[in-house]
PDB file of C-alpha atoms in Angstrom:
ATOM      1  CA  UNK A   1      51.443   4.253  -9.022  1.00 67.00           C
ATOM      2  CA  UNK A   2      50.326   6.735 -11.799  1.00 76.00           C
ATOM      3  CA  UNK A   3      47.277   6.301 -13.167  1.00 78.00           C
ATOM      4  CA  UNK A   4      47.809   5.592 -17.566  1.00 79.00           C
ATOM      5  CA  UNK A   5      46.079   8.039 -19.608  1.00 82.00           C
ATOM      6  CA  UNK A   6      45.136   8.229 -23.331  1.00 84.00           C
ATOM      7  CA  UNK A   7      43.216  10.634 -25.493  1.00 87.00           C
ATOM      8  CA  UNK A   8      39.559   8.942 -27.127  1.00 90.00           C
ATOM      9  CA  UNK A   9      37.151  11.007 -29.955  1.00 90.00           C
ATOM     10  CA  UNK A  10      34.085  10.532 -28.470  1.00 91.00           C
ATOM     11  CA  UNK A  11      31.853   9.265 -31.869  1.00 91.00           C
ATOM     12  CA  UNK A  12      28.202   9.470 -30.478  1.00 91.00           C
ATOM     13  CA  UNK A  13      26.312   9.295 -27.392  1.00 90.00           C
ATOM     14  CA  UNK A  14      24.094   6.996 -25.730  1.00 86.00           C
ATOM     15  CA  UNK A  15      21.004   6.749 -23.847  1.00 82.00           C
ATOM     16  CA  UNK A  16      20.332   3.568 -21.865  1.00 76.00           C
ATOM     17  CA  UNK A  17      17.728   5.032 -19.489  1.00 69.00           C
ATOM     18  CA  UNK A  18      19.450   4.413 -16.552  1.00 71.00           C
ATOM     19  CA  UNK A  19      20.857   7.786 -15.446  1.00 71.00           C
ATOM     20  CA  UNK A  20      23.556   6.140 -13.160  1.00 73.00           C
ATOM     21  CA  UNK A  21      24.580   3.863 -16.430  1.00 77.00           C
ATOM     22  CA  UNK A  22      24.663   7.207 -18.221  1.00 79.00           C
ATOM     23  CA  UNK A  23      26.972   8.681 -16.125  1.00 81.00           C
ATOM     24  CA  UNK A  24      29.731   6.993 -16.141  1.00 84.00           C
ATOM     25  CA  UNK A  25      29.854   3.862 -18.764  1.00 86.00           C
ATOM     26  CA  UNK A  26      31.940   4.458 -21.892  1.00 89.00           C
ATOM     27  CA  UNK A  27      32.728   1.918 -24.480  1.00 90.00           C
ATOM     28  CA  UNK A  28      35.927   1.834 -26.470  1.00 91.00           C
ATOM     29  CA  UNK A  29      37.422  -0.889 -28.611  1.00 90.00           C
ATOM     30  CA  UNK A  30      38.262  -4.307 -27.395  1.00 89.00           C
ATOM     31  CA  UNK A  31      41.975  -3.468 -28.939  1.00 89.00           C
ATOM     32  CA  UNK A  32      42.069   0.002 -27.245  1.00 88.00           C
ATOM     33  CA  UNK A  33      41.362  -1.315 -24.135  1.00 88.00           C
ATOM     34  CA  UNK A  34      43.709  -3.976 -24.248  1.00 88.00           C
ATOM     35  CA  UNK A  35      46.651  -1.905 -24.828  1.00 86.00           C
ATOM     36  CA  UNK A  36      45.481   0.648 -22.464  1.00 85.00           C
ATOM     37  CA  UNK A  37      45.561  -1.923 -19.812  1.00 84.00           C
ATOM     38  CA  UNK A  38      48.677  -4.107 -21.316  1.00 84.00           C
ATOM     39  CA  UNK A  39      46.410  -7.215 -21.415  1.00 85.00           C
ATOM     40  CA  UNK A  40      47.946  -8.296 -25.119  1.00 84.00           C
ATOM     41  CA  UNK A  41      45.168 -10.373 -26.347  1.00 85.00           C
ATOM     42  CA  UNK A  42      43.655 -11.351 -23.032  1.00 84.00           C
ATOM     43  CA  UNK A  43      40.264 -10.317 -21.409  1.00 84.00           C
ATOM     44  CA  UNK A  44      39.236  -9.730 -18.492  1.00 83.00           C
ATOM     45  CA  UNK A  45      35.462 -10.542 -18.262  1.00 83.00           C
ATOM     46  CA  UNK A  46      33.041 -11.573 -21.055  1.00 84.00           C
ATOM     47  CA  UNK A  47      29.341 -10.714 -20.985  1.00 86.00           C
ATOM     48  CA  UNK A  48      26.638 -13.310 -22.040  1.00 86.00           C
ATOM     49  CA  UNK A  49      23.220 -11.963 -23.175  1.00 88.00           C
ATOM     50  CA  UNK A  50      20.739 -14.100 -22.605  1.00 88.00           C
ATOM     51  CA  UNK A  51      17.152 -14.178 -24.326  1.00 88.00           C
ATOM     52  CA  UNK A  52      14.812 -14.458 -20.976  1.00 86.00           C
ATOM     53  CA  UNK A  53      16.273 -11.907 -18.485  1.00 81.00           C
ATOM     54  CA  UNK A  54      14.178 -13.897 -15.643  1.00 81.00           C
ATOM     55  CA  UNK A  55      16.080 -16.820 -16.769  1.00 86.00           C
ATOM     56  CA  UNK A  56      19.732 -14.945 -16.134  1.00 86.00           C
ATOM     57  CA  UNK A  57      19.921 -16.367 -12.271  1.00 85.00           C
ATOM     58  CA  UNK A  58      19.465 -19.799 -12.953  1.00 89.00           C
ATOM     59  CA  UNK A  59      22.202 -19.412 -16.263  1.00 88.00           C
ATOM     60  CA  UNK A  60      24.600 -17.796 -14.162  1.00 87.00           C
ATOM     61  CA  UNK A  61      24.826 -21.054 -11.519  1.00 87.00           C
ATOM     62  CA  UNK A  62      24.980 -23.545 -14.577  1.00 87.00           C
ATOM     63  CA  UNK A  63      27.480 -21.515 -16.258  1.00 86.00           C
ATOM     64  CA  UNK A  64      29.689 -20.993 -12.367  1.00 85.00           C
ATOM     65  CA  UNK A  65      28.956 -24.909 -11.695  1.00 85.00           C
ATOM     66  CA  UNK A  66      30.521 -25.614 -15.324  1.00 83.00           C
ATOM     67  CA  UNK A  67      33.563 -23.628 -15.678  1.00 80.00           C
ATOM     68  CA  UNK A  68      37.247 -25.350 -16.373  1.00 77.00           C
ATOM     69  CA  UNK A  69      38.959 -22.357 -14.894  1.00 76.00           C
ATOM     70  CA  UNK A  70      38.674 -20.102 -11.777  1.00 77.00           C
ATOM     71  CA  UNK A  71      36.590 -17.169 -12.464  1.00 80.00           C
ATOM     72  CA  UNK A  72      33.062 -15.955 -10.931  1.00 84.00           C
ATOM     73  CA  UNK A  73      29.951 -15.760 -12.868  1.00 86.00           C
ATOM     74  CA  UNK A  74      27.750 -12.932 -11.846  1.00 85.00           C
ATOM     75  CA  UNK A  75      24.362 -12.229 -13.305  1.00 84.00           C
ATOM     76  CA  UNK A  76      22.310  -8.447 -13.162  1.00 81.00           C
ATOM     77  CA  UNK A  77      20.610  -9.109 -10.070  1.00 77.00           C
ATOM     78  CA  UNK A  78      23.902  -9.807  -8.290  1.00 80.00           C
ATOM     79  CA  UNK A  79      25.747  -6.869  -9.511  1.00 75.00           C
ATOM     80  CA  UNK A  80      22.793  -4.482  -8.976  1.00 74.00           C
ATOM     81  CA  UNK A  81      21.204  -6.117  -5.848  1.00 76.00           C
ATOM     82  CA  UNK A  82      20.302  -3.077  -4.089  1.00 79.00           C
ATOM     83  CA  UNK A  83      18.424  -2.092  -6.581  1.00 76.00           C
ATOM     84  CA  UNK A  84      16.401  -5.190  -7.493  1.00 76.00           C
ATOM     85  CA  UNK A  85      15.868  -5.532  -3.604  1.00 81.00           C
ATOM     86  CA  UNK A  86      14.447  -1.857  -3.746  1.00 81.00           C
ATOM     87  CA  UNK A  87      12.443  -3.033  -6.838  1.00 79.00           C
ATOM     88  CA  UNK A  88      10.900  -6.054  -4.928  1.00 82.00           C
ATOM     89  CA  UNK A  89       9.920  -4.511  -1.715  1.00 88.00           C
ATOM     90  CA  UNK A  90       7.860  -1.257  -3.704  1.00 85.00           C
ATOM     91  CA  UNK A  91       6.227  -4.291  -5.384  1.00 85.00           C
ATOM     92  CA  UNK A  92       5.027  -5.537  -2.279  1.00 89.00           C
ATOM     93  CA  UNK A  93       4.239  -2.357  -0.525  1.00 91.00           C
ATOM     94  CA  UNK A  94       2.163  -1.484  -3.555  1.00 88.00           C
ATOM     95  CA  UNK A  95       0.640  -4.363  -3.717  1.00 88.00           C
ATOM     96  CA  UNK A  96      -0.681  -3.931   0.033  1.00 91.00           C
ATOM     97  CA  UNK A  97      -1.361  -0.100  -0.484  1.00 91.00           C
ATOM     98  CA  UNK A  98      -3.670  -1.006  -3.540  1.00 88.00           C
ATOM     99  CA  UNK A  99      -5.432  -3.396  -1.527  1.00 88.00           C
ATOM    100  CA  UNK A 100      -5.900  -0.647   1.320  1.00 90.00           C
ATOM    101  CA  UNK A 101      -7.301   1.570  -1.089  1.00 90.00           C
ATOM    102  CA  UNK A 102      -9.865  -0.990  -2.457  1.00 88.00           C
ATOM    103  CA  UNK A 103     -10.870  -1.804   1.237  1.00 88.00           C
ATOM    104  CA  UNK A 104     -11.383   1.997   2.241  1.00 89.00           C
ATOM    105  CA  UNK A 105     -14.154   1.943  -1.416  1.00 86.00           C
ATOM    106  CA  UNK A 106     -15.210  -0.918   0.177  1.00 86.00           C
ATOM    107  CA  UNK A 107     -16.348   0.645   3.139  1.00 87.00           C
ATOM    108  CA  UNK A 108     -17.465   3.505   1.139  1.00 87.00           C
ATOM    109  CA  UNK A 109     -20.123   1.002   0.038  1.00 86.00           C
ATOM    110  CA  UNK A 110     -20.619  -0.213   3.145  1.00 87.00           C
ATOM    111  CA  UNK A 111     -22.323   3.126   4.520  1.00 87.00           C
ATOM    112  CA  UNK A 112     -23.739   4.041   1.180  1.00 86.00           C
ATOM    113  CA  UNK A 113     -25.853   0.723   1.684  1.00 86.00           C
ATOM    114  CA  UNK A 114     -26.399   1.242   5.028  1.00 86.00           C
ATOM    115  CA  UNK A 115     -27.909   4.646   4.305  1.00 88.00           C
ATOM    116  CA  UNK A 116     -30.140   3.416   1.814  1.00 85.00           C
ATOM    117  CA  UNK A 117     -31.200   0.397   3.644  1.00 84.00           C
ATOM    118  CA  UNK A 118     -32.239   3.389   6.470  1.00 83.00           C
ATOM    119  CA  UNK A 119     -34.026   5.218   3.420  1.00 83.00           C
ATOM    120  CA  UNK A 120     -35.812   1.713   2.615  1.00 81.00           C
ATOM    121  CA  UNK A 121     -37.090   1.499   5.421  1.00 79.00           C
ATOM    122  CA  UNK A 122     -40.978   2.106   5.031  1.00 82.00           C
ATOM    123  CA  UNK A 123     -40.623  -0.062   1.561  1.00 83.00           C
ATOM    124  CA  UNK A 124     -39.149  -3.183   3.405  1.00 82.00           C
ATOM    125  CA  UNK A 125     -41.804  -3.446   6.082  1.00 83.00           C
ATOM    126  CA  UNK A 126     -44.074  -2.896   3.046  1.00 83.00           C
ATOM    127  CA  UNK A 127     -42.172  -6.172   1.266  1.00 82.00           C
ATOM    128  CA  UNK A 128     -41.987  -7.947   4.238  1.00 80.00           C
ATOM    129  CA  UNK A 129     -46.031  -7.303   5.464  1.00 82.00           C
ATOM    130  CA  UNK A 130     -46.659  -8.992   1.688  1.00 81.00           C
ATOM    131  CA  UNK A 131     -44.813 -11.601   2.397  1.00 81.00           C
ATOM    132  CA  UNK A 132     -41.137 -11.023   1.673  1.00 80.00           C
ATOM    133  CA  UNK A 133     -38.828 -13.564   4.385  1.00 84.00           C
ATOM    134  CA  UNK A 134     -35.762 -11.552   5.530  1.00 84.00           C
ATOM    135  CA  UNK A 135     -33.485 -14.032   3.085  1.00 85.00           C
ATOM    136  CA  UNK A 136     -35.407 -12.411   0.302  1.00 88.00           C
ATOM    137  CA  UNK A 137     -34.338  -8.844   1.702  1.00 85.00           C
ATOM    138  CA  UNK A 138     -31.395  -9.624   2.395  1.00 87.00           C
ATOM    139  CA  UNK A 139     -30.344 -11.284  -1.555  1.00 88.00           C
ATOM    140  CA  UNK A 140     -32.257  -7.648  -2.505  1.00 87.00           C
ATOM    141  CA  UNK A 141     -29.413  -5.778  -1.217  1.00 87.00           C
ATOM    142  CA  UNK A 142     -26.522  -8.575  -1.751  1.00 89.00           C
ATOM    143  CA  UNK A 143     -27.399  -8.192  -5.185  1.00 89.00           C
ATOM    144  CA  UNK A 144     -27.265  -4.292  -5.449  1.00 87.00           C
ATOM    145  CA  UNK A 145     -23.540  -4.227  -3.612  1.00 87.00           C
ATOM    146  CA  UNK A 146     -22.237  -6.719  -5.524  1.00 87.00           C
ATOM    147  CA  UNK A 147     -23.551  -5.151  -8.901  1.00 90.00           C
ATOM    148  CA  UNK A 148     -22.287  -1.603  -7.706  1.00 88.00           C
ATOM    149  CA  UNK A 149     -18.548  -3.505  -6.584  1.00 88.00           C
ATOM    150  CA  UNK A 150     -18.378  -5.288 -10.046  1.00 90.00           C
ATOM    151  CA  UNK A 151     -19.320  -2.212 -12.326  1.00 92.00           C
ATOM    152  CA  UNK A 152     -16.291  -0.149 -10.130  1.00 89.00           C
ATOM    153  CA  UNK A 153     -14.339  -2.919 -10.370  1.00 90.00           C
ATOM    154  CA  UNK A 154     -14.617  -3.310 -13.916  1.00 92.00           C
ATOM    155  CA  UNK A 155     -14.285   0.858 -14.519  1.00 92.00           C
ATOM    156  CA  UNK A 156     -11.124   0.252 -12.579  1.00 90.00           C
ATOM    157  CA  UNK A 157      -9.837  -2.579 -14.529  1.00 91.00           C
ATOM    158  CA  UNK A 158     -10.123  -0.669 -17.947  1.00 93.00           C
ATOM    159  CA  UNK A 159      -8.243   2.973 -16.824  1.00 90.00           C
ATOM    160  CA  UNK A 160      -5.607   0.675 -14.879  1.00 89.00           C
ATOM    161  CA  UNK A 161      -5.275  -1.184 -18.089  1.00 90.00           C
ATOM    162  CA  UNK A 162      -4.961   1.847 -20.310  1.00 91.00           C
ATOM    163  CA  UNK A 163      -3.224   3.873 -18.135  1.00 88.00           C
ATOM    164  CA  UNK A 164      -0.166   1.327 -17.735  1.00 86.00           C
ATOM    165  CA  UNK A 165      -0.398   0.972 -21.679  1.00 87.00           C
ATOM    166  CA  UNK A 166      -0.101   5.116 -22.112  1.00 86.00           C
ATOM    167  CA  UNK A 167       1.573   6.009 -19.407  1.00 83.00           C
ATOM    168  CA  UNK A 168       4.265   7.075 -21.329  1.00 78.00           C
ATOM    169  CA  UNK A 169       2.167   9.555 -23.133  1.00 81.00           C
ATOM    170  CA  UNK A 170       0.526  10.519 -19.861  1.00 82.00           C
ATOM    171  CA  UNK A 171       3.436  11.348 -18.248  1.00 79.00           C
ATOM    172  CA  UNK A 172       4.980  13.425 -21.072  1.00 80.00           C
ATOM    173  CA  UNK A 173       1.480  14.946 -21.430  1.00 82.00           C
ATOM    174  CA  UNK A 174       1.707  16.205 -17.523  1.00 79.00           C
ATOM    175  CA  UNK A 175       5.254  17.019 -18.318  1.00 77.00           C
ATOM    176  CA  UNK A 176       4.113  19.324 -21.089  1.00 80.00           C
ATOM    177  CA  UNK A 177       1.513  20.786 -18.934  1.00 81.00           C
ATOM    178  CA  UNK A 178       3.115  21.804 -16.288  1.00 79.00           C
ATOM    179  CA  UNK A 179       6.850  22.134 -16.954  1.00 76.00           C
ATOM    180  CA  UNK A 180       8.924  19.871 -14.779  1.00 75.00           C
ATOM    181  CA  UNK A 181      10.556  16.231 -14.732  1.00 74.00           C
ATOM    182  CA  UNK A 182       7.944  13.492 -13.048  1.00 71.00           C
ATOM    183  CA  UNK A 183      10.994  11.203 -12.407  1.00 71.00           C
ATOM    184  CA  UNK A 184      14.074  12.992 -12.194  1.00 69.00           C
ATOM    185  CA  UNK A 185      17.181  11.268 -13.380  1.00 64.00           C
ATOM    186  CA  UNK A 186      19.123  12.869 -10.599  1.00 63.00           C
ATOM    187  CA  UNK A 187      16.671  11.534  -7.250  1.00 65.00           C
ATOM    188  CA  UNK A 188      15.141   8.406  -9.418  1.00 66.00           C
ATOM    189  CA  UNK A 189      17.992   6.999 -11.436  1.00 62.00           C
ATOM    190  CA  UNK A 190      15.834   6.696 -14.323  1.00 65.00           C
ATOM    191  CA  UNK A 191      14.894   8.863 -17.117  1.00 65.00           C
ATOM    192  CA  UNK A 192      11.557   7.376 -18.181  1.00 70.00           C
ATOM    193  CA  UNK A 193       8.455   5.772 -16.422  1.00 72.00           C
ATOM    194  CA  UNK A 194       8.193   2.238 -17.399  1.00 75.00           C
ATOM    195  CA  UNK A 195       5.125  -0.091 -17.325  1.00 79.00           C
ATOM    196  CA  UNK A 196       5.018  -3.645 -17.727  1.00 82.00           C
ATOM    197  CA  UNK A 197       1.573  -4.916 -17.883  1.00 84.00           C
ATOM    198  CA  UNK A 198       0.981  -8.477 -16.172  1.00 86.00           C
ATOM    199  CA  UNK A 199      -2.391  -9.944 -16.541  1.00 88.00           C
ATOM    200  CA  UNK A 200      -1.826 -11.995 -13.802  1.00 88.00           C
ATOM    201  CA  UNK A 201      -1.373  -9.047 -10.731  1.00 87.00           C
ATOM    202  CA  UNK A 202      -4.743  -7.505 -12.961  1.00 90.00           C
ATOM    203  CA  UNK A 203      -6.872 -10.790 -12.377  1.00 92.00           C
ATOM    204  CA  UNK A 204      -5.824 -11.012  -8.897  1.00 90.00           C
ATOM    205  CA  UNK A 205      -6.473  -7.078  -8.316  1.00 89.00           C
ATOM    206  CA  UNK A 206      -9.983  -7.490  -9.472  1.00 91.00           C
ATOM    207  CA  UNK A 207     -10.517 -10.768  -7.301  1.00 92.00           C
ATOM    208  CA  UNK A 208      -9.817  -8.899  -4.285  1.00 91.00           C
ATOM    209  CA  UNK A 209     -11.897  -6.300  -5.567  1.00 90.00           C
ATOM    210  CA  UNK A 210     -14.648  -7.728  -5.707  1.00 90.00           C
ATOM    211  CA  UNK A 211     -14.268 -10.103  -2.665  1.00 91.00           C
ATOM    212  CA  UNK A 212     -14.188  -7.234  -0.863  1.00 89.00           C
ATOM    213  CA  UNK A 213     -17.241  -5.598  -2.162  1.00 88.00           C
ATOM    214  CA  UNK A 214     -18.770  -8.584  -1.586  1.00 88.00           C
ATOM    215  CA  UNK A 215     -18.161  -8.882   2.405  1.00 89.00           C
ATOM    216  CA  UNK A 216     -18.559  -5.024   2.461  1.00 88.00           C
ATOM    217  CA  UNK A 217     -22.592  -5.798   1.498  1.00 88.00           C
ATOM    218  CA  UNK A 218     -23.136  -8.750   4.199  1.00 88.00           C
ATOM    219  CA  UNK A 219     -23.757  -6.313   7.419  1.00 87.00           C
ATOM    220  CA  UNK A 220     -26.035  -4.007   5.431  1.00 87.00           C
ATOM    221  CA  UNK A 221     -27.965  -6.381   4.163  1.00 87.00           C
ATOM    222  CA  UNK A 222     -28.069  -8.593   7.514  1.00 88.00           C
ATOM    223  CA  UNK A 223     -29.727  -5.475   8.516  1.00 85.00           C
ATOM    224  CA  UNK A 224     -32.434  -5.148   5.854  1.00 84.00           C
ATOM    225  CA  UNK A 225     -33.362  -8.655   6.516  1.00 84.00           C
ATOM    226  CA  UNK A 226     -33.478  -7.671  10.382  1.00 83.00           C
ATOM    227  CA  UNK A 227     -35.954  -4.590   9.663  1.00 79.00           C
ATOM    228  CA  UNK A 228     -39.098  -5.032  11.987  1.00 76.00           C
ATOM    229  CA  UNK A 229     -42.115  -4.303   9.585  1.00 74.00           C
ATOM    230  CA  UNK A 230     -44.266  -2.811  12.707  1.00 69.00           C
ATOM    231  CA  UNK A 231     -41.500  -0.119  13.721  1.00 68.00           C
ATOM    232  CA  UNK A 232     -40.822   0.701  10.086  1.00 63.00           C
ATOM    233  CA  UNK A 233     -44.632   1.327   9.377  1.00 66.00           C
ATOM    234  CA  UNK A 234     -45.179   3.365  12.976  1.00 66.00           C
ATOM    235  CA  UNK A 235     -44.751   6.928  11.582  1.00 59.00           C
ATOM    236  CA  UNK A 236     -45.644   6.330   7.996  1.00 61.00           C
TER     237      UNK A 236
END
């Protein structure tokens, strides 16, 4: 069998942003094609756009469960599945590495409390010899780590926010700077970083957030409520 060939004039060139998309799709003419292939006026495959690409899994097993003729209906997640597999597991693995990250701040705060419950020493036995109870000591300090978690949380709600709406600007910027690809088209298959913002994973983010910031002050200020007045005062 010998493969057919014909000659094409390559009229302009395309960027889709998908460098293995890039490589090697062409488009010719429905016509062309058909008498390169000797299909007369038949086709082969059509391709349906659809306006929610969410929506394109569900379509796809309408469309298959509806046809009057033997053919398969495949939709993008089926035709790249190792990719949107790939896509769904980083999801998930970020989504667990973020929340590591906010639990190692959260014990940050843990031992910055714990040192400055040690530094408050002298002043809680003061409190508490004027009449301060321990639940009063102890809302002191619940207060201060929960107002320290919700002012970091809130910092890191506004540069996540405005990072993932820049980010194409940062990453050109860094680019610029320092001369070299941040994705390269070759190792990443894409040519650009992309960012879609969803409120949603942002409101969750800052519940753990400050869930966590809120356990992280219980043990230090169980312990300011726990501070003996008479062994506080002994040296002072």
């Amino acid at each position: 069998m010998q493969p057919r060939l014909r000659s094409f004039t390559v009229v302009g060139v395309f960027s889709s942003g998908h460098h293995e998309y890039d490589l090697n799709l062409a488009l010719i003419h429905l016509r062309d094609a058909q008498v390169l292939f000797r299909l007369g006026d038949n086709v082969t495959g059509l391709r349906v756009k659809v306006a929610d690409v969410n929506e394109a899994r569900s379509i796809a097993r309408r469309l298959q469960d509806n046809l009057k003729f033997d053919g398969v209906v495949q939709d993008w997640t089926v035709e790249n599945a190792t990719y949107f597999r790939a896509v769904e597991i980083e999801k998930r693995m970020m989504f667990i590495i973020l929340t590591l990250i906010i639990a190692v701040a959260a014990f940050n705060l843990v031992s910055t409390l714990v040192m400055v419950v040690r530094d408050k020493h002298p002043d809680i036995a003061i409190l508490r010899t004027l009449g301060a109870s321990p639940g009063i000591i102890m809302q002191v300090f619940l207060v201060q780590g929960a107002l320290v978690g919700a002012i970091g949380t809130v910092l890191g709600v506004v540069g996540g926010v405005l990072l993932a709406l820049n980010v194409g600007a940062v990453v050109s910027a860094v680019e610029s700077a320092f001369g070299f690809r941040v994705l390269s088209p070759e190792i990443y298959f894409l040519s650009s970083l992309p960012s879609d913002l969803r409120w949603a994973d942002v409101w969750v983010t800052a519940v753990i957030a400050l869930a966590l910031a809120l356990v992280a002050t219980l043990y230090p200020s169980w312990s300011a409520s726990k501070v003996n007045p008479v062994d506080a005062l002994r040296y002072d």
